[in-house]
Amino acid sequence: MELKRSLLPESDLPVEWYNLLADLPEPLPPPIHPLTKEPLDPAALERIFAKELIRQEVSQERWIGIPDEVRRVYALWRPTPLVRARNLEKALKTPARIYFKDESHSPPGSHKPNTAVAQAYYNKIQGIRRLSTETGAGQWGSSLAFACSFFGLECKVYMVKVSYHQKPYRRVMMQLWGATVTPSPSEETECGRKILASDPNCPGSLGIAISEAVEVALKNDDTNYTLGSVLNHVMLHQTVIGLEAEKQMKEFGDWPDVVIGCVGGGSNFAGLAFPFLRHKLAGKEMRFVAAEPKACPSLTRGMYRYDFGDTSMLTPLLKMHTLGHSFVPAGIHAGGLRYHGMAPMVSFAVKLGLVEAVALHQRECFEAARLFAATEGIIPAPETSHAIRAAIIEALKCKETGEEKCILFNLSGHGICDLGAYERYLAGELEDYELPQEQIDQALAELPAVE
Ligand SMILES: *Cc1c(COP(=O)(O)O)cnc(C)c1O
């Protein structure tokens, strides 16, 4: 398969992904089986995931080669720009230097295809014919549909029913890239039928959609399941972001004092931060800030415990910061940040004191997004606005102290498909949610009894 701009591998693209697991001072707690409470045998995952992805999930190798076929697709939009946000600096009157890595350049508009392309490739070479997945607002589904189209794979997406009807544009993107999109719950699966039988008007949830996508993968040998965040191999694939940024910062003759990303499942943050984190582990003084919504504050108010990755309790138990698998966050507009848990690798880095977390209200984030759009031109995704707000907070601290710090944040995606949320923001209709402690306590009480 030849694609335009495929003059590789001599390009600026990284040739390897970076695996932080090789450099952590302590081993990451492994996933465990919910019934036996024993560490999970990775082979058990082969029923729904590609073998090479499982190998990467548990690999301790520091560098893992990126196949040329994957780099050829990356080359459609990578390397992404690293931009100095001079207009934003001026508007803030800060002595800080602010840079952002612009992942909105990918065709689906976010960082997610960095892993979607790799996952599609490894499934294709294993002889898998079709991939299934779930999607909420459609960011992951559209990235997987895009990736599958390059490797001749069928793509089956279960989309949460309310989003299917309320957010048509990403559904159309998926369909243009050849995916089949089904509103969830559906009549196609046993679990979908069961839910519809008891509640025909069920609006759906990510938990239900996951159950449908996993069921299809379990029941069909030619179909595998894919996940767009949380797992170690997803963090690994996203490190192309930080590896490129490292090189680009050097080209600027600069180096970040603070690295910032928004966190839902943790993958775009990990992608930018982990390659830089290896320098901190080697003794360089740097700070890392993960920005989450106050309406879903898993890192700042959750517990570091073993919990299910999904609402329906189908997955292995993962050691992570969690609000409890039964936790249902308020309907904030940063849909990609409404996840009860956090990537085990990001959680562990927080636990070890390598990464700080900050929780932000949605209105201050939309305000930051408005300023960013007015100064740097790009309309960011509502998720991304959390990283921008966190960067602005750091820059304003510098203004007070006179410190000339260098701040780097990840622009995880654009907000062109999220204009409905901006419309509500401009109309003054957005609310801030501060989570009552009782609601957290209630969900945490349902954690499985494993420390
Ligand atoms: C999905 C998404 C996120 C959140 O997911 P992570 O795995 O935490 O990166 C953030 N920003 C954008 C634009 C997204 O699409």
XYZ file of C-alpha atoms and ligand atoms in Angstrom:
466
model
C 0.000 0.000 0.000
C 1.538 3.302 -1.077
C 0.238 6.516 0.381
C 1.212 10.015 -0.535
C 4.048 11.500 1.491
C 5.214 7.992 2.185
C 8.906 8.796 1.762
C 9.839 6.990 4.900
C 11.535 5.944 7.113
C 13.940 8.844 6.595
C 11.387 11.418 7.755
C 11.229 13.227 11.098
C 8.859 10.635 12.507
C 10.061 8.631 15.507
C 11.048 5.070 14.639
C 10.249 3.698 18.106
C 7.672 4.234 20.836
C 8.906 4.819 24.391
C 7.804 2.455 27.165
C 7.881 4.126 30.592
C 7.439 0.728 32.272
C 11.142 0.099 31.617
C 12.164 3.086 33.742
C 9.686 3.180 36.631
C 11.418 2.804 40.010
C 8.904 0.117 41.083
C 6.909 -2.427 39.047
C 3.379 -1.459 38.025
C 0.731 -3.484 39.930
C -0.614 -6.027 37.401
C -4.250 -6.454 36.324
C -5.963 -9.149 38.384
C -8.751 -11.610 37.736
C -11.996 -10.457 39.422
C -12.869 -13.954 40.699
C -9.545 -15.585 41.588
C -7.937 -12.264 42.645
C -4.735 -13.621 41.070
C -2.667 -11.695 38.502
C -4.316 -12.122 35.134
C -2.776 -14.462 32.579
C -2.237 -12.125 29.585
C -3.181 -15.021 27.259
C -6.760 -14.680 28.562
C -6.976 -11.400 26.674
C -6.256 -13.061 23.331
C -9.949 -13.759 22.824
C -10.571 -10.082 22.155
C -7.217 -8.320 21.600
C -4.441 -8.771 19.012
C -1.487 -10.818 20.301
C 1.102 -8.132 19.618
C -0.955 -5.579 21.564
C -1.045 -7.914 24.564
C 2.711 -8.413 24.253
C 3.132 -4.628 24.327
C 0.720 -4.365 27.255
C 3.118 -6.284 29.507
C 6.438 -5.480 27.808
C 9.326 -4.110 29.868
C 11.365 -3.149 26.781
C 12.265 0.549 26.809
C 11.907 1.087 23.045
C 9.429 -0.690 20.764
C 9.787 -0.314 16.999
C 7.004 1.417 15.051
C 6.198 -0.644 11.923
C 6.789 1.229 8.648
C 3.163 0.560 7.631
C 2.039 2.479 10.729
C 4.560 5.271 10.120
C 3.277 5.647 6.558
C -0.217 6.386 7.847
C 1.171 8.622 10.638
C 2.952 10.553 7.884
C -0.414 11.808 6.588
C -0.401 14.315 9.463
C 2.724 13.705 11.588
C 4.968 15.172 12.847
C 2.394 17.551 14.300
C 3.395 21.178 14.879
C 4.907 22.413 18.128
C 3.789 26.013 18.435
C 4.954 28.841 20.690
C 1.763 30.587 21.848
C 3.174 34.119 21.715
C -0.214 35.819 21.359
C -1.534 33.994 24.396
C 1.607 34.962 26.354
C 1.064 38.603 25.408
C -2.612 38.543 26.342
C -1.711 37.108 29.750
C 1.231 39.528 30.164
C 3.260 36.635 31.497
C 7.038 36.267 31.435
C 6.454 32.513 30.891
C 7.042 30.871 27.506
C 4.046 28.762 26.496
C 4.243 26.031 23.859
C 1.597 23.600 22.658
C 1.847 20.362 20.711
C -0.971 20.450 18.183
C -2.626 17.031 17.947
C -5.730 18.593 16.372
C -3.948 18.181 13.016
C -4.930 14.535 12.563
C -7.775 13.907 10.096
C -10.269 12.921 12.855
C -9.080 15.962 14.830
C -7.437 14.513 17.943
C -4.540 12.428 19.273
C -6.637 9.222 19.209
C -5.585 7.963 15.737
C -2.001 7.577 17.065
C -3.151 4.371 18.739
C -6.074 3.550 16.408
C -3.705 3.167 13.456
C -1.333 0.917 15.404
C -4.181 -1.223 16.751
C -5.754 -1.620 13.304
C -2.376 -2.624 11.843
C -1.577 -5.331 14.425
C -5.059 -6.813 14.097
C -4.821 -6.788 10.303
C -1.502 -8.677 10.176
C -2.918 -11.249 12.582
C -5.689 -11.988 10.069
C -8.528 -10.295 11.925
C -11.246 -9.073 9.556
C -13.266 -6.693 11.713
C -12.816 -4.470 14.780
C -15.545 -3.564 17.231
C -15.611 -0.740 19.707
C -17.829 1.663 21.612
C -17.924 5.421 21.376
C -19.632 8.202 23.291
C -19.522 11.461 21.389
C -17.655 9.723 18.564
C -14.029 10.804 18.990
C -12.681 7.297 19.448
C -15.105 5.729 16.980
C -14.131 8.180 14.252
C -10.417 7.582 14.897
C -10.846 3.813 14.655
C -13.022 4.116 11.531
C -10.300 6.269 9.953
C -7.598 3.724 10.875
C -9.578 0.704 9.660
C -10.118 2.328 6.267
C -6.339 2.288 5.687
C -5.932 -1.397 6.430
C -9.069 -2.754 4.762
C -10.683 -3.726 8.061
C -14.379 -3.559 8.763
C -15.236 -1.325 11.695
C -18.259 -1.826 13.923
C -19.036 0.982 16.339
C -21.648 0.923 19.103
C -22.482 4.556 19.740
C -24.326 5.651 22.880
C -27.881 6.218 21.641
C -28.375 9.798 22.870
C -25.131 10.870 21.190
C -26.084 8.995 18.018
C -29.113 11.240 17.701
C -27.777 14.452 19.284
C -24.290 14.503 17.762
C -24.672 13.461 14.121
C -21.426 14.891 12.727
C -18.947 12.406 14.150
C -21.337 9.610 13.205
C -21.238 10.881 9.623
C -17.415 10.971 9.776
C -17.394 7.322 10.863
C -19.788 6.361 8.088
C -17.722 8.246 5.496
C -14.684 6.244 6.580
C -16.731 3.101 6.006
C -17.716 2.098 9.547
C -21.047 0.615 10.552
C -22.466 2.656 13.415
C -25.207 1.205 15.609
C -27.054 3.124 18.320
C -26.571 1.367 21.675
C -28.391 -0.386 23.289
C -29.269 -2.339 20.139
C -31.197 -5.478 19.185
C -27.979 -6.975 17.779
C -26.539 -8.302 21.019
C -27.818 -10.309 23.926
C -26.974 -7.621 26.454
C -28.550 -4.930 24.240
C -31.758 -6.968 23.890
C -31.882 -7.575 27.628
C -31.654 -3.864 28.384
C -34.217 -2.900 25.740
C -36.640 -5.507 27.067
C -36.692 -3.837 30.466
C -36.330 -0.247 29.199
C -37.223 0.288 25.502
C -36.339 3.996 25.752
C -32.939 3.505 27.378
C -30.679 6.398 26.220
C -27.607 4.168 26.484
C -24.313 4.632 28.292
C -20.658 3.980 27.603
C -20.817 0.965 29.907
C -23.619 -0.618 27.882
C -21.894 0.147 24.573
C -18.688 -1.503 25.847
C -20.663 -4.607 26.755
C -22.129 -4.803 23.239
C -18.766 -4.287 21.503
C -17.048 -6.889 23.720
C -19.859 -9.396 23.194
C -19.497 -9.131 19.411
C -15.726 -9.714 19.694
C -16.206 -12.702 22.027
C -18.762 -14.346 19.758
C -16.931 -13.871 16.437
C -13.479 -15.316 15.777
C -12.838 -12.836 12.982
C -13.621 -9.831 15.198
C -11.494 -8.186 17.873
C -12.255 -5.422 20.341
C -10.279 -2.188 20.705
C -9.925 0.395 23.462
C -8.972 4.034 22.900
C -7.360 4.842 26.257
C -6.441 3.499 29.736
C -4.409 0.411 28.717
C -0.593 0.362 28.702
C -0.301 -0.267 24.960
C -2.423 2.814 24.264
C -0.102 4.952 26.428
C 2.826 3.449 24.511
C 1.470 4.351 21.050
C 0.727 7.902 22.155
C 4.382 8.544 23.050
C 5.005 9.635 19.445
C 3.595 12.953 20.702
C 6.228 13.490 23.397
C 9.102 12.064 21.354
C 8.392 14.526 18.550
C 7.923 17.345 21.062
C 11.255 16.578 22.711
C 13.051 17.021 19.397
C 11.038 20.116 18.532
C 11.722 21.774 21.908
C 15.433 21.301 21.221
C 14.986 22.911 17.801
C 13.456 25.888 19.605
C 16.512 25.845 21.886
C 14.162 25.494 24.831
C 13.083 22.863 27.365
C 9.846 22.634 29.408
C 9.805 23.229 33.173
C 6.151 22.174 33.302
C 4.387 19.621 31.055
C 0.570 19.650 31.059
C -2.231 17.552 29.602
C -5.920 16.979 30.230
C -6.863 13.524 31.522
C -9.901 11.371 30.788
C -8.439 7.882 30.542
C -4.965 9.438 30.548
C -3.612 8.689 27.070
C -2.951 12.118 25.569
C -1.328 13.254 28.818
C 0.825 10.109 28.926
C 1.703 10.527 25.265
C 3.182 13.963 25.789
C 4.476 13.492 29.337
C 6.076 10.028 29.479
C 8.999 10.715 27.119
C 9.818 13.834 29.200
C 9.254 11.938 32.441
C 12.240 9.748 31.657
C 14.417 12.859 32.003
C 12.887 13.627 35.385
C 13.571 10.032 36.440
C 17.165 10.592 35.323
C 17.431 13.618 37.642
C 16.238 16.620 35.631
C 14.002 19.006 37.563
C 10.619 19.162 35.829
C 6.950 19.234 36.846
C 4.064 17.309 35.303
C 0.435 18.388 35.693
C -2.624 16.289 34.795
C -5.794 18.399 34.480
C -9.181 16.815 35.158
C -12.757 18.127 35.536
C -14.090 18.836 39.018
C -17.209 16.940 37.932
C -15.160 13.740 37.461
C -12.112 14.073 39.729
C -10.637 10.568 39.772
C -7.033 11.661 40.476
C -7.784 14.392 43.022
C -10.681 12.788 44.929
C -10.782 9.116 43.917
C -8.986 6.262 45.647
C -5.935 4.356 44.366
C -7.492 0.882 44.371
C -8.275 -2.146 42.227
C -11.509 -1.575 40.306
C -13.302 -2.635 37.144
C -12.470 -0.683 33.990
C -16.118 -0.649 32.928
C -19.520 -0.085 34.488
C -20.759 -3.588 33.679
C -17.923 -5.323 35.609
C -16.708 -7.308 32.589
C -13.046 -6.253 32.584
C -10.137 -7.444 34.720
C -9.469 -5.371 37.839
C -7.003 -2.536 37.289
C -5.086 -0.728 40.026
C -5.897 2.914 39.415
C -7.346 6.117 40.789
C -11.070 5.522 40.643
C -14.366 7.054 41.689
C -15.904 3.577 41.575
C -17.135 1.742 38.470
C -20.743 2.660 39.339
C -19.954 6.387 39.383
C -21.954 8.376 36.818
C -20.507 11.857 36.282
C -22.657 14.909 35.547
C -23.249 15.716 31.889
C -20.356 18.145 31.419
C -19.419 18.946 27.840
C -15.928 17.469 28.012
C -17.409 14.024 27.267
C -13.973 12.442 26.815
C -13.083 13.258 30.435
C -16.146 11.576 31.946
C -14.444 8.323 32.934
C -14.605 6.901 36.469
C -11.044 5.557 36.444
C -7.609 6.482 35.120
C -4.876 4.682 33.211
C -2.927 2.452 35.645
C 0.352 3.935 34.372
C -0.787 7.529 34.928
C -2.277 6.584 38.322
C 1.000 4.957 39.352
C 3.006 8.008 38.284
C 0.734 10.163 40.472
C 1.064 7.698 43.349
C 4.873 7.835 43.053
C 4.759 11.642 43.219
C 6.051 12.088 39.672
C 2.848 13.733 38.411
C 0.580 16.321 40.083
C -3.158 16.543 39.460
C -5.431 19.557 39.342
C -9.252 19.633 39.071
C -10.972 22.442 37.164
C -14.494 23.769 36.704
C -15.989 23.637 33.233
C -16.722 27.358 32.956
C -13.147 28.453 33.710
C -12.040 25.953 31.056
C -14.457 27.270 28.433
C -13.251 30.779 29.295
C -9.660 29.629 28.723
C -10.726 28.052 25.413
C -12.322 31.327 24.344
C -9.122 33.253 25.105
C -7.061 30.621 23.288
C -9.296 30.762 20.205
C -9.130 34.561 20.219
C -5.330 34.667 20.512
C -3.996 31.524 18.806
C -6.917 30.986 16.431
C -7.644 27.335 17.153
C -10.968 26.322 18.687
C -9.994 23.547 21.126
C -12.054 20.521 22.136
C -13.838 21.001 25.494
C -11.538 18.252 26.889
C -8.459 20.129 25.713
C -9.673 23.335 27.359
C -8.712 21.779 30.719
C -5.062 21.610 29.637
C -5.235 25.196 28.395
C -6.732 26.400 31.671
C -4.032 24.567 33.641
C -1.337 26.149 31.431
C -2.852 29.599 31.979
C -2.858 29.048 35.766
C 0.879 28.221 35.600
C 1.550 31.239 33.376
C -0.309 33.558 35.755
C 1.739 32.200 38.672
C 4.847 33.220 36.718
C 3.389 36.685 36.257
C 3.105 37.042 40.045
C 6.573 35.730 40.839
C 8.356 37.066 37.744
C 9.670 33.582 36.940
C 10.402 32.943 33.251
C 9.255 29.367 33.141
C 8.731 27.272 30.052
C 5.272 25.642 29.893
C 4.340 22.911 27.419
C 0.811 21.572 27.022
C -0.903 19.096 24.748
C -3.577 20.450 22.429
C -5.307 17.075 22.302
C -7.940 18.017 19.722
C -10.060 20.682 18.056
C -13.629 21.560 18.956
C -15.158 21.989 15.522
C -17.613 19.147 16.202
C -18.378 20.566 19.659
C -19.822 23.913 18.661
C -23.119 23.022 20.347
C -21.271 23.144 23.674
C -19.720 26.503 22.786
C -23.140 27.809 21.798
C -24.404 26.976 25.281
C -21.315 28.555 26.836
C -21.872 31.793 24.901
C -25.542 31.793 25.914
C -24.463 31.580 29.573
C -26.152 28.225 30.023
C -23.225 26.205 31.380
C -23.086 25.217 35.023
C -20.219 24.230 37.281
C -20.541 20.984 39.217
C -18.772 20.463 42.523
C -19.210 16.844 43.388
C -20.820 16.180 46.796
C -18.617 13.910 48.954
C -21.612 11.612 49.636
C -21.892 10.773 45.948
C -18.217 9.793 45.831
C -18.467 7.816 49.077
C -21.467 5.934 47.722
C -19.705 4.877 44.511
C -16.482 4.033 46.371
C -18.421 1.779 48.733
C -19.065 -0.488 45.738
C -15.364 -1.054 44.992
C -14.372 -4.737 44.861
C -12.715 -5.888 48.063
C -9.132 -6.027 46.810
C -6.479 -3.623 48.078
C -10.701 11.327 24.081
C -10.117 12.667 24.255
C -9.496 13.066 25.467
C -9.452 12.200 26.687
O -8.843 10.968 26.565
P -7.383 10.642 27.134
O -7.225 9.182 26.949
O -7.322 11.092 28.556
O -6.435 11.423 26.290
C -8.920 14.316 25.529
N -8.965 15.175 24.488
C -9.567 14.840 23.317
C -9.595 15.832 22.220
C -10.152 13.582 23.163
O -10.733 13.252 22.007
